[in-house]
Coordinates of N, CA and C in Angstrom, one line a residue:
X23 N 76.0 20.4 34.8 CA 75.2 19.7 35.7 C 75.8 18.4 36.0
X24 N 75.8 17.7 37.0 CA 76.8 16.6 37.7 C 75.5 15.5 36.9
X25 N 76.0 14.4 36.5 CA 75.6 13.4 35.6 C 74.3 13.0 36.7
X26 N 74.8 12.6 37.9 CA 73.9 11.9 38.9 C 73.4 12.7 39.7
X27 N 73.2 13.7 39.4 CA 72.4 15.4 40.5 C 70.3 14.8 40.1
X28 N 70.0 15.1 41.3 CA 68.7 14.5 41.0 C 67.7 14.8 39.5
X29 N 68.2 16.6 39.2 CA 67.4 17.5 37.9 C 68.3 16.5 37.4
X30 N 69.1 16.1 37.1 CA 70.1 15.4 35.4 C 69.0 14.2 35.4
X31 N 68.8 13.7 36.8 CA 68.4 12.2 36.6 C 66.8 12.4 36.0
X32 N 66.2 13.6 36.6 CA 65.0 13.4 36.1 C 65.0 13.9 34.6
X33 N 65.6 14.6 34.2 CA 65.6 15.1 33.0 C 65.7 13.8 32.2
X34 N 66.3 12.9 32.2 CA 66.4 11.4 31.5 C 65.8 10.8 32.0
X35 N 65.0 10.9 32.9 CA 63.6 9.9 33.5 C 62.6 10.5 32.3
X36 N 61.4 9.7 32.3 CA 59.8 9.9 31.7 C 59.3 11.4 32.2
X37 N 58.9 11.8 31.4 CA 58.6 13.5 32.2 C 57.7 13.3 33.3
X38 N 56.9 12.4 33.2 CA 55.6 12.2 34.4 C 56.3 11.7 35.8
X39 N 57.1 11.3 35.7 CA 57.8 10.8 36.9 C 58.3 12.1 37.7
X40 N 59.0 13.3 36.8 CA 59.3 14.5 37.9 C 57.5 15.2 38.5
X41 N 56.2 15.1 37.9 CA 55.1 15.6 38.4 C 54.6 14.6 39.2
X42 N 54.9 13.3 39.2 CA 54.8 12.6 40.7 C 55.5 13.2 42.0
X43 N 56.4 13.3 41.7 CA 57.9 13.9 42.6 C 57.6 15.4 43.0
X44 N 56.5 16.2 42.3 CA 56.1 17.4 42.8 C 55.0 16.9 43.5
X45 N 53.4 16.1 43.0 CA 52.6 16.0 43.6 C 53.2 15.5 45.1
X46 N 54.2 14.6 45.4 CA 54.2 13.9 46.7 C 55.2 14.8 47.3
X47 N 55.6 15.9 47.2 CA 56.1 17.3 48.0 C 54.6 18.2 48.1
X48 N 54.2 18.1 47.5 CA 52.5 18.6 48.2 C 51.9 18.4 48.8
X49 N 51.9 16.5 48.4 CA 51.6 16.2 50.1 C 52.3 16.2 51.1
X50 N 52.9 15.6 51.1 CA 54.0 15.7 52.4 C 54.1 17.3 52.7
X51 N 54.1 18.3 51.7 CA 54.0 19.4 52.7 C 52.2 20.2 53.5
X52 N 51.6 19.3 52.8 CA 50.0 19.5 53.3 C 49.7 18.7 54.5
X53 N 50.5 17.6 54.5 CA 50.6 17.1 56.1 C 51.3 17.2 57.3
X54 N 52.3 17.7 56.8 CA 53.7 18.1 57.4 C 53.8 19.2 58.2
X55 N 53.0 20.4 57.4 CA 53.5 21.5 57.6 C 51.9 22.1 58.1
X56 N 51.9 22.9 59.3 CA 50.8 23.9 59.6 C 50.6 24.9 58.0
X57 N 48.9 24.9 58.6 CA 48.1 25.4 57.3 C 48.9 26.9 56.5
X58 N 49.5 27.3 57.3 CA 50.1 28.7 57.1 C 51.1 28.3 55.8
X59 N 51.8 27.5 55.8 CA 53.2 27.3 55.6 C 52.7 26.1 54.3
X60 N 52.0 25.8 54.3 CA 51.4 24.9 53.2 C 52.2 25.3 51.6
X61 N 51.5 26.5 51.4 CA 51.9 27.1 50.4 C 53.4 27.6 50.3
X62 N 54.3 27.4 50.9 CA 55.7 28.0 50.7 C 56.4 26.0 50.7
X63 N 55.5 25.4 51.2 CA 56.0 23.6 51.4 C 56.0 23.3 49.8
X64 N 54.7 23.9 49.8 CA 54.0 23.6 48.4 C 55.6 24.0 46.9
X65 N 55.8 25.2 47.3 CA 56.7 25.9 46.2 C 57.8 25.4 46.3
X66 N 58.7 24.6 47.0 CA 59.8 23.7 46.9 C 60.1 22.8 46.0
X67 N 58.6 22.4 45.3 CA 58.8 21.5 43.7 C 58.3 22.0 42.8
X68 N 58.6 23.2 42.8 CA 58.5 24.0 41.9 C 59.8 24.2 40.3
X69 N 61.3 23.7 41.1 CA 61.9 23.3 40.2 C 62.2 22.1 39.9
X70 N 61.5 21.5 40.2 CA 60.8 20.2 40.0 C 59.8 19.9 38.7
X71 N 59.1 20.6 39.1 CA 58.2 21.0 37.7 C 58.6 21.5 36.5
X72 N 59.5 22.4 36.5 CA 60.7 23.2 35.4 C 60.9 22.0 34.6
X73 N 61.8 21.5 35.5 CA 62.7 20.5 35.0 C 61.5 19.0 34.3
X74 N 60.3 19.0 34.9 CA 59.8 17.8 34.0 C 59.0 18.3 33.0
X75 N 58.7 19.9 33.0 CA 58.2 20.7 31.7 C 59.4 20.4 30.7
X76 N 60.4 20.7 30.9 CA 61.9 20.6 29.9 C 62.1 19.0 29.6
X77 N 61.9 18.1 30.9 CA 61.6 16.5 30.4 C 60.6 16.9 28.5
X78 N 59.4 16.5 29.6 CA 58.3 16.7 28.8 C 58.5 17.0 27.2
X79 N 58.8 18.9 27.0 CA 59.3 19.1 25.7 C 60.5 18.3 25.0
X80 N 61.2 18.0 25.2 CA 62.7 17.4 25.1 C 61.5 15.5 24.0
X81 N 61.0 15.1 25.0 CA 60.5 13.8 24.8 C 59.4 13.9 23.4
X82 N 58.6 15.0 24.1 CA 57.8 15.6 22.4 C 58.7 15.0 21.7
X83 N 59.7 16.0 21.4 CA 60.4 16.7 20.1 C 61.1 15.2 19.5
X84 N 61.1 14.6 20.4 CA 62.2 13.7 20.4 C 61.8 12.3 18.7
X85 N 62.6 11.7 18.1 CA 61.5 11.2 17.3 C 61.8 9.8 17.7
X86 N 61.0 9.2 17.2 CA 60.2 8.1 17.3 C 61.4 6.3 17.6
X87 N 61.2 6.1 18.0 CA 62.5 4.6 18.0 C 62.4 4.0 16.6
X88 N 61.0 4.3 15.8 CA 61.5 3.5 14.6 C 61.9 4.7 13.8
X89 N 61.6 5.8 13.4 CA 62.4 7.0 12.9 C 64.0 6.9 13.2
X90 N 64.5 6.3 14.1 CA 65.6 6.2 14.5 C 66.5 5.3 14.3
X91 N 65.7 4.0 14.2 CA 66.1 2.8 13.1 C 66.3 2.6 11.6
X92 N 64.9 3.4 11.1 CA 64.8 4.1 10.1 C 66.4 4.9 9.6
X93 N 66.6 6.0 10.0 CA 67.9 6.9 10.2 C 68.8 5.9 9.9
X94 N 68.7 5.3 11.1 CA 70.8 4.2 10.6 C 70.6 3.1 10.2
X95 N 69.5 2.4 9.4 CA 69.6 1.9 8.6 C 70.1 2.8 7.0
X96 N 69.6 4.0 7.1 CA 69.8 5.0 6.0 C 71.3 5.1 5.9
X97 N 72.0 5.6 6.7 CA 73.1 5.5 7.4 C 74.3 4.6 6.9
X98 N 73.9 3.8 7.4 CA 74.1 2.2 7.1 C 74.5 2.3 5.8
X99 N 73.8 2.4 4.4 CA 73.8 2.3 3.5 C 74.7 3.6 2.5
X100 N 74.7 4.6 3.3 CA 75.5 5.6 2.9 C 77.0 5.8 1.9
X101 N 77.1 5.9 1.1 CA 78.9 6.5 0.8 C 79.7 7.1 1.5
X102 N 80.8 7.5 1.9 CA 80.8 8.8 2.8 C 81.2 10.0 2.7
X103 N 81.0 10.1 1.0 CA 80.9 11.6 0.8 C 79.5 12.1 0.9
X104 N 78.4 11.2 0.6 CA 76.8 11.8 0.9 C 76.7 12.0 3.0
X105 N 77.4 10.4 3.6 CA 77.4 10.8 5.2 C 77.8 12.0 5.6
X106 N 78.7 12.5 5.2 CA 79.8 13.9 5.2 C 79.2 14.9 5.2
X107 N 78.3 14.8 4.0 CA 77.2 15.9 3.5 C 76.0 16.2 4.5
X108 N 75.7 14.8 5.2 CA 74.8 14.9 5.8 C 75.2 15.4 7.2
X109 N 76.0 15.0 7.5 CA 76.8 15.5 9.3 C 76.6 16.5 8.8
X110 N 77.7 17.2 7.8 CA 78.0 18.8 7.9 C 76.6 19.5 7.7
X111 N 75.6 19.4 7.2 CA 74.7 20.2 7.2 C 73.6 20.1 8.4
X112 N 73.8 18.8 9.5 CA 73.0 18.7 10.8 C 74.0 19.8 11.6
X113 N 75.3 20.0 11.3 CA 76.2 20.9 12.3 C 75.6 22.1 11.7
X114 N 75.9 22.5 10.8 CA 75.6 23.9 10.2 C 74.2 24.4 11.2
X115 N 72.9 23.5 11.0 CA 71.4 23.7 11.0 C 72.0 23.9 12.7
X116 N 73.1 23.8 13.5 CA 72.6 23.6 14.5 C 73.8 25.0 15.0
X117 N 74.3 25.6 14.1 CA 74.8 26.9 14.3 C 75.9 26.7 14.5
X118 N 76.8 25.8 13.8 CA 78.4 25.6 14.0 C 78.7 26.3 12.3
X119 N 79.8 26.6 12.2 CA 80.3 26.7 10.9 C 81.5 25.2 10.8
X120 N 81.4 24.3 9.7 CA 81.9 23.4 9.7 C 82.9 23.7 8.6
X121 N 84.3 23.2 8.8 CA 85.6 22.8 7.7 C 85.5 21.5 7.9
X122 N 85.8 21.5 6.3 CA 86.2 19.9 5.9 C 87.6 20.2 6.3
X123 N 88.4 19.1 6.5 CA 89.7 18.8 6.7 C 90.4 18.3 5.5
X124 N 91.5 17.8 4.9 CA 92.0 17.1 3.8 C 92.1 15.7 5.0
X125 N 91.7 14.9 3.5 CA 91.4 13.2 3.9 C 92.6 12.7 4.4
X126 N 92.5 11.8 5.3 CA 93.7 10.9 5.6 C 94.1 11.2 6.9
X127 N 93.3 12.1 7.2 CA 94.3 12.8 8.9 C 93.0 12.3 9.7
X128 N 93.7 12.5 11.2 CA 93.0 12.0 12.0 C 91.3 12.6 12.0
X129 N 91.1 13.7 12.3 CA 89.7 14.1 11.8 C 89.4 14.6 10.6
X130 N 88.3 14.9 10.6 CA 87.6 14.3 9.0 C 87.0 16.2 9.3
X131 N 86.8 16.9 10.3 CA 85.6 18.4 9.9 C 86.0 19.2 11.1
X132 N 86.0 20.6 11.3 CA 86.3 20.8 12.1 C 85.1 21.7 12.5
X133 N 84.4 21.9 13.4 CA 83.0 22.4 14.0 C 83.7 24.0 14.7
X134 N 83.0 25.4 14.3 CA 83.6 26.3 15.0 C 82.2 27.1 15.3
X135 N 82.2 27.1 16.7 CA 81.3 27.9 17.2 C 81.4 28.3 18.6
X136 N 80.9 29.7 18.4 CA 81.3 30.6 19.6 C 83.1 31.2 19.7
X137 N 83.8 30.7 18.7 CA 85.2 30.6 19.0 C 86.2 29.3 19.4
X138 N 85.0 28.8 19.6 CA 85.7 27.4 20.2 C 85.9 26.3 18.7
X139 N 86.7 25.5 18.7 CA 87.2 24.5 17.8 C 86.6 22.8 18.7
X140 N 86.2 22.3 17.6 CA 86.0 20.8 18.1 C 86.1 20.4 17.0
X141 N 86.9 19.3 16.6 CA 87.5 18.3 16.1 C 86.8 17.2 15.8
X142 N 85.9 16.7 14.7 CA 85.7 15.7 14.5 C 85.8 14.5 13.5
X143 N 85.7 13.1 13.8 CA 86.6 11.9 13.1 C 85.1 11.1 13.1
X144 N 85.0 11.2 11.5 CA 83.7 10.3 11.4 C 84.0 9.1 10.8
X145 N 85.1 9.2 9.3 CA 85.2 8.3 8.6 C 85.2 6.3 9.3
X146 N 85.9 6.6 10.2 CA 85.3 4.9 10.7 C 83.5 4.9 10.9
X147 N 83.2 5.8 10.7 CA 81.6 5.2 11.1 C 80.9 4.1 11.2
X148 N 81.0 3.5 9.8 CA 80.9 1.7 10.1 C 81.4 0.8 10.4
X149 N 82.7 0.8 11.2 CA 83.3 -0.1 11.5 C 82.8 -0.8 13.1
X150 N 82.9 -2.3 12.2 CA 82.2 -2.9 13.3 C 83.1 -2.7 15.0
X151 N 84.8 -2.3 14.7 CA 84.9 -2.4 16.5 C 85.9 -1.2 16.5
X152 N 85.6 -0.4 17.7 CA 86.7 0.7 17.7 C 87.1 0.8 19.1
X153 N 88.8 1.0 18.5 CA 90.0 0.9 19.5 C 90.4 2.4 20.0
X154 N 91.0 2.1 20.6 CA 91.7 3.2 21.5 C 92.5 4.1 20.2
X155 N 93.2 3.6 19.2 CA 94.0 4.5 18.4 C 93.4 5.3 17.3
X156 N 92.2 5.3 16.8 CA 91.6 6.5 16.3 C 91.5 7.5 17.1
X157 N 90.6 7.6 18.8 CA 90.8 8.0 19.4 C 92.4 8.8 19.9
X158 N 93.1 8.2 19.6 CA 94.6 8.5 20.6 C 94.9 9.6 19.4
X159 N 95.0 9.3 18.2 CA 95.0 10.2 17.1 C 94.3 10.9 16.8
X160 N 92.7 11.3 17.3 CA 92.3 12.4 17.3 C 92.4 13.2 18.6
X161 N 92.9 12.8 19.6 CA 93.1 13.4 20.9 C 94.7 14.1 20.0
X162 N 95.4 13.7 19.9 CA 96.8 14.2 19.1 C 96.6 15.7 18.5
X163 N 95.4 15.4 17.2 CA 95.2 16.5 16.2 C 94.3 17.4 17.2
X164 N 93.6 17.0 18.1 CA 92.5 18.4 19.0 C 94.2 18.7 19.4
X165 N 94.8 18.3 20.1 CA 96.5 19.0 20.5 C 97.2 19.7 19.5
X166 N 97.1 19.5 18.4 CA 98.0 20.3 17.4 C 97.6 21.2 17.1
X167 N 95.9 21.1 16.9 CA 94.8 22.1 16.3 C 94.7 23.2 17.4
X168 N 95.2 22.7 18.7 CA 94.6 23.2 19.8 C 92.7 23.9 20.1
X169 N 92.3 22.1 19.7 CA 90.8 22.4 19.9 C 90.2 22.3 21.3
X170 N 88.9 22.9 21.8 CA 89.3 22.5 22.6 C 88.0 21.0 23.3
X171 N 87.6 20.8 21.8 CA 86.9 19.8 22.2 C 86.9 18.3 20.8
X172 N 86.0 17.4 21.2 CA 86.7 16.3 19.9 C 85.2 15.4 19.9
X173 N 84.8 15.2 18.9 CA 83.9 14.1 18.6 C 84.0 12.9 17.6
X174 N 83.5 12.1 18.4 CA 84.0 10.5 17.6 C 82.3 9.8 17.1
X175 N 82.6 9.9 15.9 CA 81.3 9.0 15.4 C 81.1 8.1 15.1
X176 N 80.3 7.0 15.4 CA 80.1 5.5 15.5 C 78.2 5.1 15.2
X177 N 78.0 4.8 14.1 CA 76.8 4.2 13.7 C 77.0 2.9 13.7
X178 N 77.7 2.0 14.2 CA 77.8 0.4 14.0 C 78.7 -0.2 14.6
X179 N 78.7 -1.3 15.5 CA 79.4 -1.9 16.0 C 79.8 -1.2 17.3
X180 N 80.6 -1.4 18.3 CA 80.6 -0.5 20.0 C 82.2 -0.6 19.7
X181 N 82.2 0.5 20.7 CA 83.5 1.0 21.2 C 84.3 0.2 22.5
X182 N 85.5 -0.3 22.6 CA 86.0 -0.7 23.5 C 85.7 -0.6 25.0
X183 N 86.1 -1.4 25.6 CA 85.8 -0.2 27.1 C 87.2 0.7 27.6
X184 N 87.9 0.4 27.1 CA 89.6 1.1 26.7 C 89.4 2.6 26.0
X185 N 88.6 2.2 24.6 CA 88.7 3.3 24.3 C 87.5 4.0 24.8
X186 N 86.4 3.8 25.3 CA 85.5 4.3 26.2 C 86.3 5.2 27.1
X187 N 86.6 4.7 28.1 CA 87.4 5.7 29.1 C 88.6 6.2 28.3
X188 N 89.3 6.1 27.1 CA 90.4 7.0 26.8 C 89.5 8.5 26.4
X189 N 88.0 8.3 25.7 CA 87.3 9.1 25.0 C 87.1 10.2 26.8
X190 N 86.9 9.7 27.6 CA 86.0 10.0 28.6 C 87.2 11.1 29.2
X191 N 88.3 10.3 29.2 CA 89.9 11.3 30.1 C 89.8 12.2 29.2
X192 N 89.8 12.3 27.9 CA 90.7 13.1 27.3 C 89.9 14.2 26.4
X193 N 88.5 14.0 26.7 CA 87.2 15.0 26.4 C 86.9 15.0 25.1
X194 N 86.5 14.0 24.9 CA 85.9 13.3 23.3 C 84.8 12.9 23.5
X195 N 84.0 13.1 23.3 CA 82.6 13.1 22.8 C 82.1 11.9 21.7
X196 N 81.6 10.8 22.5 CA 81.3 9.6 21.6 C 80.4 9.9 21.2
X197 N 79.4 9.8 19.7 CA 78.5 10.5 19.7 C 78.4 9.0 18.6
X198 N 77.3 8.4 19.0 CA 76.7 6.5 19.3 C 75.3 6.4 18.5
X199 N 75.3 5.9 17.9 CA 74.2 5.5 17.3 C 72.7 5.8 17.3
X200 N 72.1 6.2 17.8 CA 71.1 7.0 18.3 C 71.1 8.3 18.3
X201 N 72.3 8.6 19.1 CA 72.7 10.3 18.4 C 72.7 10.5 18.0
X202 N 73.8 10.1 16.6 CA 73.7 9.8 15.3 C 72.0 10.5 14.4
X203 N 71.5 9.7 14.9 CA 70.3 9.4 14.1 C 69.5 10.6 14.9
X204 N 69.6 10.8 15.4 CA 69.3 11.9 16.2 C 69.3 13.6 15.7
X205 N 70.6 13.7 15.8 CA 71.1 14.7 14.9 C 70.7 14.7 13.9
X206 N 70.8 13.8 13.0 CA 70.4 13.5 11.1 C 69.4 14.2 11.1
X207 N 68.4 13.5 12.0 CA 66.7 13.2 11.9 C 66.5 15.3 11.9
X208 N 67.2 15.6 13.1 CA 66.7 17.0 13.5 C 67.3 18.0 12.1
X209 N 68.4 17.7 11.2 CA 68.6 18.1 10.2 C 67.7 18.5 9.5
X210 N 67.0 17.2 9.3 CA 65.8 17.3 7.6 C 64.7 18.5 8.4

């Protein structure tokens, strides 16, 4: 789905905002349209509604902003053979089969599901600023490995705007502080 397609936008809008956007196609088709035709004006925000039911659940499930502070402060304080432990068992719970890698190479786990290979580099997690060349070096090993995807994990401190768009060309998956905690939280 295209980032900026109206369903993307509402899906990351408040769920109540896409049942505005249905009620005011109801009207507009109850004034618009002869009495006959009401009902077929009417069913046009219909995937409108879909899509702020899937808002809606999505925001439920979702936890809490301080649960999520909570999290990477936890985070925060971690070793990273317990972080390790913890990633790999939010990937497992979520139907990947995870390998550890041997230490020192560019990624740290390799995620396999469906057939597909994704590559990912956690051990900087705490570093307050990240460059383009962790990045460049795990875009390298997704090329050796021939994976065909890559995730970069960051609980602290932001990412360049360099290595921003290097992650963005080269199909790496920043996966930011909130995610983070995100993922964790849906683990337990």
């Amino acid at each position: 789905m295209a980032e900026k397609s109206l369903f993307a936008v509402l899906l990351r809008s408040p769920w109540w905002i896409s049942f505005v956007v249905v009620g005011l196609i109801t009207l507009v088709s109850g004034a618009l349209l002869p009495k006959e035709y009401f009902l077929v004006g009417s069913l046009a925000g219909f995937p409108i509604f879909v899509v702020g039911c899937i808002a809606a659940w999505r925001q439920l499930r979702a936890p809490s902003p301080a649960k999520v502070a909570e999290m990477l402060d936890a985070v925060g304080s971690m070793p990273w053979r317990s972080f390790a432990d913890t990633l790999e068992a939010a990937w497992v719970r979520e139907g990947c089969t995870v390998e550890r890698l041997k230490p020192g190479g560019a990624a740290d786990m390799a995620l396999i599901l469906g057939g597909k290979t994704t590559l990912v580099s956690a051990r900087r997690w705490k570093a307050a600023t990240h460059g383009v060349e962790p990045l460049r070096d795990l875009h390298a090993a997704m090329q050796a490995r021939d994976a065909s995807a890559g995730v970069y994990v960051v609980t602290q401190g932001q990412l360049s705007d360099n290595a921003r768009a290097f992650a963005r060309d080269h199909g790496i998956t920043v996966l930011q502080g909130e995610g983070v905690a995100r993922l964790l939280l849906a683990a337990r």
